[in-house]
Amino acid sequence: MTTVIKNGTVVTADLSYKADVLIEGGQIIEIGADLKGDEVLDATGCYVMPGGIDPHTHLEMPFMGTYSTDDFESGTRAALAGGTTMVVDFALPSPGQGLLDAIQMWDNKSTRAHCDYSFHMAITWWGEQVFNEMETVVRERGINTFKHFLAYKGALMVNDDELYASFSRCAELGAIPLVHAENGDVVAELSAKLLAAGNTGPEAHAYSRPPQVEGEATNRAIMIADMAGVPLYVVHTSCEESHEAIRRARQAGKRVWGEPLIQHLTLDESEYFDKDWDHAARRVMSPPFRNKQHQDSLWAGLQAGSLSCVATDHCAFTTEQKRYGVGDFTKIPNGTGGLEDRLPMLWTYGVGTGRLTPNEFVAVTSTNIAKILNIYPKKGAVLVGADADLIVWDPEKSKVISAASQQSAIDYNVFEGKEVKGLPRFTLSRGKVAVYDGEMRSEEGHGKFVKREPNGSVNRALSSWKELTAPRPIQRSGIPASGV
Ligand SMILES: NC(=O)NCCC(=O)O
Ligand SMILES: [Zn+2]
Ligand SMILES: [Zn+2]
């Protein structure tokens, strides 16, 4: 059985051209003019692009005394509805739990996925077991990324000695460390001070995490990665201070990538000043939403190439869950949704405004992360032999975002009321039509785990350079006798 996408314009990260795309066995088998197939999808007036890859989700994650409500079933269904065909979730060991044990738990949850997925491994504590299991995670489980939290003191946070040890281990294994960069010690101090002064509402969450805590932690992580000789991926870059550290590092030749979220690009801190407690609490996430100057910095970073990938950090809690924090903002579960809305929002506010070209849109939603994760061109490409994870994108199709019609299982949407123009006409997951003109045809359990090889080209280049420039003893002839 073959499927052909006809009459569209193929848009990749570097090219746009008219062509039909022929699919068989879940892969693209031909790209060209006048192709024929058993099933025909009409792409007249549409762009045929690689499906989105969201490198940052937390589905059914145990966090802050509860579990995020969207699981692999509803989360990946939401992803496909919005044109995202692969997600990368975080396998999160509890304190003292082995890495392989945690992966087993994530394996069990992810059997329900509608689209392909992979995992990042989180390093939430440090010890010999973690050091040893990291090798198995990379070599046998096909996971080449390790996440570190510099925030959430007393829970997920790791200290600088642990960070350096883990980054060094990543360098040995050809893996890439990820970092949630906020100074958890300072956040804890500021939070206690705010609470003591009677600041208990959701707005205090933003006051407790100013841009400086992010800028400091980003710079620290970059320097530690440089000393360990490993590339670094900074998740949810939300402000100029963090972006500036990344920009400076890249200009100095360091291998650092920054990931803004669609929420930080399009929503601002005024949401926390809303008189409605629920409205503000529903938007509590870390880092918090920022002001317009920070948003401009993030957009400029995408345009200039100093920021590389747009994600969601989808971690969706219901209003009832958010209310755990009534009277104490530090107990509001941190996280917002966005899986269904990332592509339409970025197209509307990025391509629709002229900030991004369609090719740049593909780069920052799909191709760049596929290259970083070492899964390109299986994913993130429209090429013969690539997986047929594709979107037929209709730039004229519009809707008003509403929780009432979303796939996500929560009871609100942080983008409620936003009008988006640019939506998938069809979404294909390995050749299977998962969304047909707004109708969900996806299948629970269709999603497969995507293994990722270590030692991508950036790791290899960096190891060669580090080896070449490693400290070496100076060979001396006349060494004076010891003075003792
Ligand atoms: N971002 C957030 O507030 N929640 C999810 C966990 C994390 O990424 O820090
Ligand atoms: Zn985070
Ligand atoms: Zn996250």
mmCIF file with all atom_site columns, N, CA and C in Angstrom, residues 296-326:
data_model
loop_
_atom_site.group_PDB
_atom_site.id
_atom_site.type_symbol
_atom_site.label_atom_id
_atom_site.label_alt_id
_atom_site.label_comp_id
_atom_site.label_asym_id
_atom_site.label_entity_id
_atom_site.label_seq_id
_atom_site.pdbx_PDB_ins_code
_atom_site.Cartn_x
_atom_site.Cartn_y
_atom_site.Cartn_z
_atom_site.occupancy
_atom_site.B_iso_or_equiv
_atom_site.pdbx_formal_charge
_atom_site.auth_seq_id
_atom_site.auth_comp_id
_atom_site.auth_asym_id
_atom_site.auth_atom_id
_atom_site.pdbx_PDB_model_num
ATOM 1  N N  . ASP A 1 296 ? 11.579 39.726 22.946 1.00 0.00 ? 296 ASP A N  1
ATOM 2  C CA . ASP A 1 296 ? 12.278 40.207 21.742 1.00 0.00 ? 296 ASP A CA 1
ATOM 3  C C  . ASP A 1 296 ? 13.635 39.543 21.612 1.00 0.00 ? 296 ASP A C  1
ATOM 4  N N  . SER A 1 297 ? 14.312 39.357 22.746 1.00 0.00 ? 297 SER A N  1
ATOM 5  C CA . SER A 1 297 ? 15.634 38.727 22.724 1.00 0.00 ? 297 SER A CA 1
ATOM 6  C C  . SER A 1 297 ? 15.523 37.288 22.202 1.00 0.00 ? 297 SER A C  1
ATOM 7  N N  . LEU A 1 298 ? 14.489 36.569 22.651 1.00 0.00 ? 298 LEU A N  1
ATOM 8  C CA . LEU A 1 298 ? 14.327 35.167 22.216 1.00 0.00 ? 298 LEU A CA 1
ATOM 9  C C  . LEU A 1 298 ? 14.044 35.088 20.713 1.00 0.00 ? 298 LEU A C  1
ATOM 10 N N  . TRP A 1 299 ? 13.159 35.980 20.242 1.00 0.00 ? 299 TRP A N  1
ATOM 11 C CA . TRP A 1 299 ? 12.863 35.967 18.797 1.00 0.00 ? 299 TRP A CA 1
ATOM 12 C C  . TRP A 1 299 ? 14.122 36.291 18.002 1.00 0.00 ? 299 TRP A C  1
ATOM 13 N N  . ALA A 1 300 ? 14.879 37.282 18.491 1.00 0.00 ? 300 ALA A N  1
ATOM 14 C CA . ALA A 1 300 ? 16.116 37.659 17.788 1.00 0.00 ? 300 ALA A CA 1
ATOM 15 C C  . ALA A 1 300 ? 17.082 36.477 17.767 1.00 0.00 ? 300 ALA A C  1
ATOM 16 N N  . GLY A 1 301 ? 17.121 35.706 18.849 1.00 0.00 ? 301 GLY A N  1
ATOM 17 C CA . GLY A 1 301 ? 18.007 34.539 18.912 1.00 0.00 ? 301 GLY A CA 1
ATOM 18 C C  . GLY A 1 301 ? 17.633 33.487 17.883 1.00 0.00 ? 301 GLY A C  1
ATOM 19 N N  . LEU A 1 302 ? 16.335 33.302 17.672 1.00 0.00 ? 302 LEU A N  1
ATOM 20 C CA . LEU A 1 302 ? 15.911 32.332 16.649 1.00 0.00 ? 302 LEU A CA 1
ATOM 21 C C  . LEU A 1 302 ? 16.299 32.842 15.262 1.00 0.00 ? 302 LEU A C  1
ATOM 22 N N  . GLN A 1 303 ? 16.142 34.158 15.067 1.00 0.00 ? 303 GLN A N  1
ATOM 23 C CA . GLN A 1 303 ? 16.469 34.729 13.751 1.00 0.00 ? 303 GLN A CA 1
ATOM 24 C C  . GLN A 1 303 ? 17.973 34.672 13.492 1.00 0.00 ? 303 GLN A C  1
ATOM 25 N N  . ALA A 1 304 ? 18.751 34.958 14.519 1.00 0.00 ? 304 ALA A N  1
ATOM 26 C CA . ALA A 1 304 ? 20.206 35.048 14.354 1.00 0.00 ? 304 ALA A CA 1
ATOM 27 C C  . ALA A 1 304 ? 20.886 33.683 14.422 1.00 0.00 ? 304 ALA A C  1
ATOM 28 N N  . GLY A 1 305 ? 20.177 32.692 14.930 1.00 0.00 ? 305 GLY A N  1
ATOM 29 C CA . GLY A 1 305 ? 20.767 31.354 15.046 1.00 0.00 ? 305 GLY A CA 1
ATOM 30 C C  . GLY A 1 305 ? 21.464 31.113 16.372 1.00 0.00 ? 305 GLY A C  1
ATOM 31 N N  . SER A 1 306 ? 21.394 32.069 17.303 1.00 0.00 ? 306 SER A N  1
ATOM 32 C CA . SER A 1 306 ? 22.028 31.820 18.612 1.00 0.00 ? 306 SER A CA 1
ATOM 33 C C  . SER A 1 306 ? 21.124 30.949 19.491 1.00 0.00 ? 306 SER A C  1
ATOM 34 N N  . LEU A 1 307 ? 19.842 30.852 19.165 1.00 0.00 ? 307 LEU A N  1
ATOM 35 C CA . LEU A 1 307 ? 18.942 29.888 19.815 1.00 0.00 ? 307 LEU A CA 1
ATOM 36 C C  . LEU A 1 307 ? 18.490 28.903 18.735 1.00 0.00 ? 307 LEU A C  1
ATOM 37 N N  . SER A 1 308 ? 18.343 27.636 19.122 1.00 0.00 ? 308 SER A N  1
ATOM 38 C CA . SER A 1 308 ? 18.294 26.596 18.087 1.00 0.00 ? 308 SER A CA 1
ATOM 39 C C  . SER A 1 308 ? 16.967 25.868 17.910 1.00 0.00 ? 308 SER A C  1
ATOM 40 N N  . CYS A 1 309 ? 16.214 25.667 19.000 1.00 0.00 ? 309 CYS A N  1
ATOM 41 C CA . CYS A 1 309 ? 15.038 24.785 18.918 1.00 0.00 ? 309 CYS A CA 1
ATOM 42 C C  . CYS A 1 309 ? 13.902 25.387 19.746 1.00 0.00 ? 309 CYS A C  1
ATOM 43 N N  . VAL A 1 310 ? 12.685 25.295 19.249 1.00 0.00 ? 310 VAL A N  1
ATOM 44 C CA . VAL A 1 310 ? 11.518 25.744 20.028 1.00 0.00 ? 310 VAL A CA 1
ATOM 45 C C  . VAL A 1 310 ? 10.799 24.505 20.571 1.00 0.00 ? 310 VAL A C  1
ATOM 46 N N  . ALA A 1 311 ? 10.588 24.473 21.889 1.00 0.00 ? 311 ALA A N  1
ATOM 47 C CA . ALA A 1 311 ? 9.954  23.317 22.542 1.00 0.00 ? 311 ALA A CA 1
ATOM 48 C C  . ALA A 1 311 ? 8.716  23.787 23.307 1.00 0.00 ? 311 ALA A C  1
ATOM 49 N N  . THR A 1 312 ? 8.117  22.863 24.088 1.00 0.00 ? 312 THR A N  1
ATOM 50 C CA . THR A 1 312 ? 6.972  23.261 24.931 1.00 0.00 ? 312 THR A CA 1
ATOM 51 C C  . THR A 1 312 ? 7.214  23.046 26.421 1.00 0.00 ? 312 THR A C  1
ATOM 52 N N  . ASP A 1 313 ? 8.068  22.069 26.797 1.00 0.00 ? 313 ASP A N  1
ATOM 53 C CA . ASP A 1 313 ? 8.161  21.688 28.213 1.00 0.00 ? 313 ASP A CA 1
ATOM 54 C C  . ASP A 1 313 ? 6.766  21.286 28.706 1.00 0.00 ? 313 ASP A C  1
ATOM 55 N N  . HIS A 1 314 ? 6.001  20.621 27.833 1.00 0.00 ? 314 HIS A N  1
ATOM 56 C CA . HIS A 1 314 ? 4.603  20.285 28.150 1.00 0.00 ? 314 HIS A CA 1
ATOM 57 C C  . HIS A 1 314 ? 4.538  19.491 29.458 1.00 0.00 ? 314 HIS A C  1
ATOM 58 N N  . CYS A 1 315 ? 3.926  20.093 30.465 1.00 0.00 ? 315 CYS A N  1
ATOM 59 C CA . CYS A 1 315 ? 3.826  19.488 31.794 1.00 0.00 ? 315 CYS A CA 1
ATOM 60 C C  . CYS A 1 315 ? 2.514  20.035 32.352 1.00 0.00 ? 315 CYS A C  1
ATOM 61 N N  . ALA A 1 316 ? 1.430  19.337 32.054 1.00 0.00 ? 316 ALA A N  1
ATOM 62 C CA . ALA A 1 316 ? 0.098  19.924 32.209 1.00 0.00 ? 316 ALA A CA 1
ATOM 63 C C  . ALA A 1 316 ? -0.570 19.467 33.513 1.00 0.00 ? 316 ALA A C  1
ATOM 64 N N  . PHE A 1 317 ? -0.976 20.433 34.325 1.00 0.00 ? 317 PHE A N  1
ATOM 65 C CA . PHE A 1 317 ? -1.699 20.162 35.564 1.00 0.00 ? 317 PHE A CA 1
ATOM 66 C C  . PHE A 1 317 ? -3.089 20.785 35.477 1.00 0.00 ? 317 PHE A C  1
ATOM 67 N N  . THR A 1 318 ? -4.070 20.118 36.082 1.00 0.00 ? 318 THR A N  1
ATOM 68 C CA . THR A 1 318 ? -5.436 20.657 36.081 1.00 0.00 ? 318 THR A CA 1
ATOM 69 C C  . THR A 1 318 ? -5.530 21.832 37.071 1.00 0.00 ? 318 THR A C  1
ATOM 70 N N  . THR A 1 319 ? -6.627 22.556 36.988 1.00 0.00 ? 319 THR A N  1
ATOM 71 C CA . THR A 1 319 ? -6.857 23.657 37.930 1.00 0.00 ? 319 THR A CA 1
ATOM 72 C C  . THR A 1 319 ? -6.871 23.118 39.357 1.00 0.00 ? 319 THR A C  1
ATOM 73 N N  . GLU A 1 320 ? -7.490 21.962 39.537 1.00 0.00 ? 320 GLU A N  1
ATOM 74 C CA . GLU A 1 320 ? -7.553 21.370 40.872 1.00 0.00 ? 320 GLU A CA 1
ATOM 75 C C  . GLU A 1 320 ? -6.139 21.114 41.416 1.00 0.00 ? 320 GLU A C  1
ATOM 76 N N  . GLN A 1 321 ? -5.269 20.610 40.554 1.00 0.00 ? 321 GLN A N  1
ATOM 77 C CA . GLN A 1 321 ? -3.879 20.368 40.984 1.00 0.00 ? 321 GLN A CA 1
ATOM 78 C C  . GLN A 1 321 ? -3.160 21.676 41.302 1.00 0.00 ? 321 GLN A C  1
ATOM 79 N N  . LYS A 1 322 ? -3.401 22.698 40.482 1.00 0.00 ? 322 LYS A N  1
ATOM 80 C CA . LYS A 1 322 ? -2.762 24.005 40.715 1.00 0.00 ? 322 LYS A CA 1
ATOM 81 C C  . LYS A 1 322 ? -3.185 24.560 42.084 1.00 0.00 ? 322 LYS A C  1
ATOM 82 N N  . ARG A 1 323 ? -4.398 24.218 42.510 1.00 0.00 ? 323 ARG A N  1
ATOM 83 C CA . ARG A 1 323 ? -4.902 24.764 43.783 1.00 0.00 ? 323 ARG A CA 1
ATOM 84 C C  . ARG A 1 323 ? -4.210 24.171 45.013 1.00 0.00 ? 323 ARG A C  1
ATOM 85 N N  . TYR A 1 324 ? -3.333 23.175 44.826 1.00 0.00 ? 324 TYR A N  1
ATOM 86 C CA . TYR A 1 324 ? -2.526 22.703 45.968 1.00 0.00 ? 324 TYR A CA 1
ATOM 87 C C  . TYR A 1 324 ? -1.729 23.867 46.549 1.00 0.00 ? 324 TYR A C  1
ATOM 88 N N  . GLY A 1 325 ? -1.530 24.911 45.743 1.00 0.00 ? 325 GLY A N  1
ATOM 89 C CA . GLY A 1 325 ? -0.682 26.024 46.166 1.00 0.00 ? 325 GLY A CA 1
ATOM 90 C C  . GLY A 1 325 ? -1.453 27.247 46.656 1.00 0.00 ? 325 GLY A C  1
ATOM 91 N N  . VAL A 1 326 ? -2.737 27.110 46.951 1.00 0.00 ? 326 VAL A N  1
ATOM 92 C CA . VAL A 1 326 ? -3.468 28.252 47.511 1.00 0.00 ? 326 VAL A CA 1
ATOM 93 C C  . VAL A 1 326 ? -2.851 28.566 48.877 1.00 0.00 ? 326 VAL A C  1
#
